[in-house]
PDB file of N, CA and C in Angstrom:
ATOM      1  N   UNK A 338       0.851  -1.183   0.000  1.00  0.00           N
ATOM      2  CA  UNK A 338       0.000   0.000   0.000  1.00  0.00           C
ATOM      3  C   UNK A 338       0.895   1.244   0.000  1.00  0.00           C
ATOM      4  N   UNK A 339       0.571   2.175  -0.844  1.00  0.00           N
ATOM      5  CA  UNK A 339       1.410   3.361  -0.970  1.00  0.00           C
ATOM      6  C   UNK A 339       1.183   4.314   0.200  1.00  0.00           C
ATOM      7  N   UNK A 340       2.171   5.147   0.433  1.00  0.00           N
ATOM      8  CA  UNK A 340       2.094   6.131   1.508  1.00  0.00           C
ATOM      9  C   UNK A 340       0.939   7.096   1.270  1.00  0.00           C
ATOM     10  N   UNK A 341       0.724   7.457   0.019  1.00  0.00           N
ATOM     11  CA  UNK A 341      -0.366   8.380  -0.305  1.00  0.00           C
ATOM     12  C   UNK A 341      -1.716   7.772   0.061  1.00  0.00           C
ATOM     13  N   UNK A 342      -1.895   6.518  -0.268  1.00  0.00           N
ATOM     14  CA  UNK A 342      -3.157   5.841   0.030  1.00  0.00           C
ATOM     15  C   UNK A 342      -3.392   5.767   1.543  1.00  0.00           C
ATOM     16  N   UNK A 343      -2.340   5.471   2.287  1.00  0.00           N
ATOM     17  CA  UNK A 343      -2.457   5.405   3.749  1.00  0.00           C
ATOM     18  C   UNK A 343      -2.844   6.774   4.305  1.00  0.00           C
ATOM     19  N   UNK A 344      -2.189   7.829   3.824  1.00  0.00           N
ATOM     20  CA  UNK A 344      -2.507   9.177   4.292  1.00  0.00           C
ATOM     21  C   UNK A 344      -3.938   9.556   3.947  1.00  0.00           C
ATOM     22  N   UNK A 345      -4.403   9.164   2.773  1.00  0.00           N
ATOM     23  CA  UNK A 345      -5.785   9.456   2.382  1.00  0.00           C
ATOM     24  C   UNK A 345      -6.784   8.727   3.283  1.00  0.00           C
ATOM     25  N   UNK A 346      -6.454   7.503   3.678  1.00  0.00           N
ATOM     26  CA  UNK A 346      -7.333   6.755   4.576  1.00  0.00           C
ATOM     27  C   UNK A 346      -7.370   7.407   5.962  1.00  0.00           C
ATOM     28  N   UNK A 347      -6.203   7.822   6.447  1.00  0.00           N
ATOM     29  CA  UNK A 347      -6.138   8.501   7.742  1.00  0.00           C
ATOM     30  C   UNK A 347      -6.919   9.810   7.673  1.00  0.00           C
ATOM     31  N   UNK A 348      -6.744  10.538   6.585  1.00  0.00           N
ATOM     32  CA  UNK A 348      -7.452  11.800   6.389  1.00  0.00           C
ATOM     33  C   UNK A 348      -8.965  11.578   6.408  1.00  0.00           C
ATOM     34  N   UNK A 349      -9.417  10.535   5.754  1.00  0.00           N
ATOM     35  CA  UNK A 349     -10.844  10.222   5.729  1.00  0.00           C
ATOM     36  C   UNK A 349     -11.361   9.934   7.139  1.00  0.00           C
ATOM     37  N   UNK A 350     -10.615   9.147   7.910  1.00  0.00           N
ATOM     38  CA  UNK A 350     -11.024   8.832   9.282  1.00  0.00           C
ATOM     39  C   UNK A 350     -11.060  10.081  10.155  1.00  0.00           C
ATOM     40  N   UNK A 351     -10.055  10.944   9.991  1.00  0.00           N
ATOM     41  CA  UNK A 351     -10.017  12.177  10.773  1.00  0.00           C
ATOM     42  C   UNK A 351     -11.186  13.093  10.427  1.00  0.00           C
ATOM     43  N   UNK A 352     -11.544  13.158   9.145  1.00  0.00           N
ATOM     44  CA  UNK A 352     -12.677  13.997   8.748  1.00  0.00           C
ATOM     45  C   UNK A 352     -13.980  13.460   9.325  1.00  0.00           C
ATOM     46  N   UNK A 353     -14.121  12.136   9.381  1.00  0.00           N
ATOM     47  CA  UNK A 353     -15.312  11.543   9.992  1.00  0.00           C
ATOM     48  C   UNK A 353     -15.351  11.839  11.488  1.00  0.00           C
ATOM     49  N   UNK A 354     -14.184  11.752  12.132  1.00  0.00           N
ATOM     50  CA  UNK A 354     -14.094  12.048  13.563  1.00  0.00           C
ATOM     51  C   UNK A 354     -14.425  13.520  13.809  1.00  0.00           C
ATOM     52  N   UNK A 355     -13.937  14.391  12.941  1.00  0.00           N
ATOM     53  CA  UNK A 355     -14.203  15.827  13.070  1.00  0.00           C
ATOM     54  C   UNK A 355     -15.696  16.118  12.942  1.00  0.00           C
ATOM     55  N   UNK A 356     -16.334  15.457  11.973  1.00  0.00           N
ATOM     56  CA  UNK A 356     -17.773  15.645  11.783  1.00  0.00           C
ATOM     57  C   UNK A 356     -18.538  15.206  13.031  1.00  0.00           C
ATOM     58  N   UNK A 357     -18.135  14.079  13.601  1.00  0.00           N
ATOM     59  CA  UNK A 357     -18.773  13.575  14.820  1.00  0.00           C
ATOM     60  C   UNK A 357     -18.594  14.567  15.968  1.00  0.00           C
ATOM     61  N   UNK A 358     -17.386  15.109  16.100  1.00  0.00           N
ATOM     62  CA  UNK A 358     -17.111  16.071  17.166  1.00  0.00           C
ATOM     63  C   UNK A 358     -17.922  17.355  16.972  1.00  0.00           C
ATOM     64  N   UNK A 359     -18.085  17.775  15.726  1.00  0.00           N
ATOM     65  CA  UNK A 359     -18.891  18.967  15.448  1.00  0.00           C
ATOM     66  C   UNK A 359     -20.344  18.748  15.857  1.00  0.00           C
ATOM     67  N   UNK A 360     -20.857  17.559  15.594  1.00  0.00           N
ATOM     68  CA  UNK A 360     -22.243  17.247  15.932  1.00  0.00           C
ATOM     69  C   UNK A 360     -22.417  17.187  17.456  1.00  0.00           C
ATOM     70  N   UNK A 361     -21.462  16.537  18.138  1.00  0.00           N
ATOM     71  CA  UNK A 361     -21.552  16.411  19.591  1.00  0.00           C
ATOM     72  C   UNK A 361     -21.313  17.763  20.268  1.00  0.00           C
ATOM     73  N   UNK A 362     -20.326  18.508  19.780  1.00  0.00           N
ATOM     74  CA  UNK A 362     -20.045  19.842  20.287  1.00  0.00           C
ATOM     75  C   UNK A 362     -19.589  19.920  21.727  1.00  0.00           C
ATOM     76  N   UNK A 363     -18.981  18.861  22.251  1.00  0.00           N
ATOM     77  CA  UNK A 363     -18.599  18.896  23.657  1.00  0.00           C
ATOM     78  C   UNK A 363     -17.090  18.927  23.905  1.00  0.00           C
ATOM     79  N   UNK A 364     -16.292  18.771  22.867  1.00  0.00           N
ATOM     80  CA  UNK A 364     -14.849  18.762  23.068  1.00  0.00           C
ATOM     81  C   UNK A 364     -14.168  19.647  22.027  1.00  0.00           C
ATOM     82  N   UNK A 365     -14.135  20.944  22.311  1.00  0.00           N
ATOM     83  CA  UNK A 365     -13.557  21.887  21.361  1.00  0.00           C
ATOM     84  C   UNK A 365     -12.057  21.711  21.235  1.00  0.00           C
ATOM     85  N   UNK A 366     -11.394  21.296  22.305  1.00  0.00           N
ATOM     86  CA  UNK A 366      -9.953  21.070  22.254  1.00  0.00           C
ATOM     87  C   UNK A 366      -9.633  19.915  21.315  1.00  0.00           C
ATOM     88  N   UNK A 367     -10.369  18.827  21.452  1.00  0.00           N
ATOM     89  CA  UNK A 367     -10.156  17.674  20.578  1.00  0.00           C
ATOM     90  C   UNK A 367     -10.487  18.034  19.128  1.00  0.00           C
ATOM     91  N   UNK A 368     -11.528  18.817  18.929  1.00  0.00           N
ATOM     92  CA  UNK A 368     -11.907  19.261  17.587  1.00  0.00           C
ATOM     93  C   UNK A 368     -10.769  20.069  16.962  1.00  0.00           C
ATOM     94  N   UNK A 369     -10.166  20.957  17.742  1.00  0.00           N
ATOM     95  CA  UNK A 369      -9.053  21.767  17.242  1.00  0.00           C
ATOM     96  C   UNK A 369      -7.859  20.891  16.874  1.00  0.00           C
ATOM     97  N   UNK A 370      -7.565  19.884  17.691  1.00  0.00           N
ATOM     98  CA  UNK A 370      -6.447  18.974  17.416  1.00  0.00           C
ATOM     99  C   UNK A 370      -6.687  18.173  16.146  1.00  0.00           C
ATOM    100  N   UNK A 371      -7.902  17.661  15.982  1.00  0.00           N
ATOM    101  CA  UNK A 371      -8.237  16.876  14.788  1.00  0.00           C
ATOM    102  C   UNK A 371      -8.150  17.765  13.544  1.00  0.00           C
ATOM    103  N   UNK A 372      -8.659  18.995  13.648  1.00  0.00           N
ATOM    104  CA  UNK A 372      -8.601  19.925  12.520  1.00  0.00           C
ATOM    105  C   UNK A 372      -7.153  20.232  12.155  1.00  0.00           C
ATOM    106  N   UNK A 373      -6.304  20.419  13.149  1.00  0.00           N
ATOM    107  CA  UNK A 373      -4.885  20.671  12.911  1.00  0.00           C
ATOM    108  C   UNK A 373      -4.241  19.472  12.208  1.00  0.00           C
ATOM    109  N   UNK A 374      -4.555  18.266  12.670  1.00  0.00           N
ATOM    110  CA  UNK A 374      -4.015  17.055  12.049  1.00  0.00           C
ATOM    111  C   UNK A 374      -4.455  16.945  10.589  1.00  0.00           C
ATOM    112  N   UNK A 375      -5.717  17.263  10.327  1.00  0.00           N
ATOM    113  CA  UNK A 375      -6.242  17.226   8.959  1.00  0.00           C
ATOM    114  C   UNK A 375      -5.448  18.182   8.075  1.00  0.00           C
ATOM    115  N   UNK A 376      -5.228  19.385   8.564  1.00  0.00           N
ATOM    116  CA  UNK A 376      -4.496  20.385   7.778  1.00  0.00           C
ATOM    117  C   UNK A 376      -3.054  19.940   7.523  1.00  0.00           C
ATOM    118  N   UNK A 377      -2.409  19.340   8.508  1.00  0.00           N
ATOM    119  CA  UNK A 377      -1.033  18.874   8.345  1.00  0.00           C
ATOM    120  C   UNK A 377      -0.950  17.766   7.302  1.00  0.00           C
ATOM    121  N   UNK A 378      -1.895  16.832   7.329  1.00  0.00           N
ATOM    122  CA  UNK A 378      -1.900  15.737   6.357  1.00  0.00           C
ATOM    123  C   UNK A 378      -2.165  16.285   4.956  1.00  0.00           C
ATOM    124  N   UNK A 379      -3.077  17.239   4.848  1.00  0.00           N
ATOM    125  CA  UNK A 379      -3.351  17.833   3.538  1.00  0.00           C
ATOM    126  C   UNK A 379      -2.113  18.536   2.986  1.00  0.00           C
ATOM    127  N   UNK A 380      -1.373  19.248   3.834  1.00  0.00           N
ATOM    128  CA  UNK A 380      -0.132  19.900   3.398  1.00  0.00           C
ATOM    129  C   UNK A 380       0.873  18.861   2.918  1.00  0.00           C
ATOM    130  N   UNK A 381       0.991  17.770   3.665  1.00  0.00           N
ATOM    131  CA  UNK A 381       1.933  16.704   3.307  1.00  0.00           C
ATOM    132  C   UNK A 381       1.548  16.073   1.972  1.00  0.00           C
ATOM    133  N   UNK A 382       0.265  15.837   1.763  1.00  0.00           N
ATOM    134  CA  UNK A 382      -0.196  15.257   0.494  1.00  0.00           C
ATOM    135  C   UNK A 382       0.109  16.193  -0.677  1.00  0.00           C
ATOM    136  N   UNK A 383      -0.052  17.489  -0.467  1.00  0.00           N
ATOM    137  CA  UNK A 383       0.267  18.458  -1.518  1.00  0.00           C
ATOM    138  C   UNK A 383       1.751  18.416  -1.843  1.00  0.00           C
ATOM    139  N   UNK A 384       2.599  18.358  -0.816  1.00  0.00           N
ATOM    140  CA  UNK A 384       4.049  18.288  -1.044  1.00  0.00           C
ATOM    141  C   UNK A 384       4.420  17.011  -1.789  1.00  0.00           C
ATOM    142  N   UNK A 385       3.792  15.900  -1.402  1.00  0.00           N
ATOM    143  CA  UNK A 385       4.082  14.631  -2.075  1.00  0.00           C
ATOM    144  C   UNK A 385       3.663  14.699  -3.542  1.00  0.00           C
ATOM    145  N   UNK A 386       2.537  15.322  -3.797  1.00  0.00           N
ATOM    146  CA  UNK A 386       2.048  15.447  -5.170  1.00  0.00           C
ATOM    147  C   UNK A 386       2.995  16.315  -6.004  1.00  0.00           C
ATOM    148  N   UNK A 387       3.503  17.389  -5.413  1.00  0.00           N
ATOM    149  CA  UNK A 387       4.434  18.268  -6.120  1.00  0.00           C
ATOM    150  C   UNK A 387       5.758  17.552  -6.423  1.00  0.00           C
ATOM    151  N   UNK A 388       6.179  16.681  -5.522  1.00  0.00           N
ATOM    152  CA  UNK A 388       7.427  15.936  -5.728  1.00  0.00           C
ATOM    153  C   UNK A 388       7.307  14.944  -6.876  1.00  0.00           C
ATOM    154  N   UNK A 389       6.098  14.460  -7.133  1.00  0.00           N
ATOM    155  CA  UNK A 389       5.891  13.466  -8.181  1.00  0.00           C
ATOM    156  C   UNK A 389       5.915  14.093  -9.571  1.00  0.00           C
ATOM    157  N   UNK A 390       5.770  15.402  -9.637  1.00  0.00           N
ATOM    158  CA  UNK A 390       5.750  16.079 -10.947  1.00  0.00           C
ATOM    159  C   UNK A 390       7.124  16.190 -11.538  1.00  0.00           C
TER     160      UNK A 390
END
């Protein structure tokens, strides 16, 4: 399994977790951490994509 595919799967899980946290609305700290992780993975995926060009 490629690194990109693994990162995309992790990103998908984090987005689902973020959606759940938004609906529950009881842990803003955890929501902020998950959002930060999502942004970091997205940045990494962009860098990986640029390296492949």
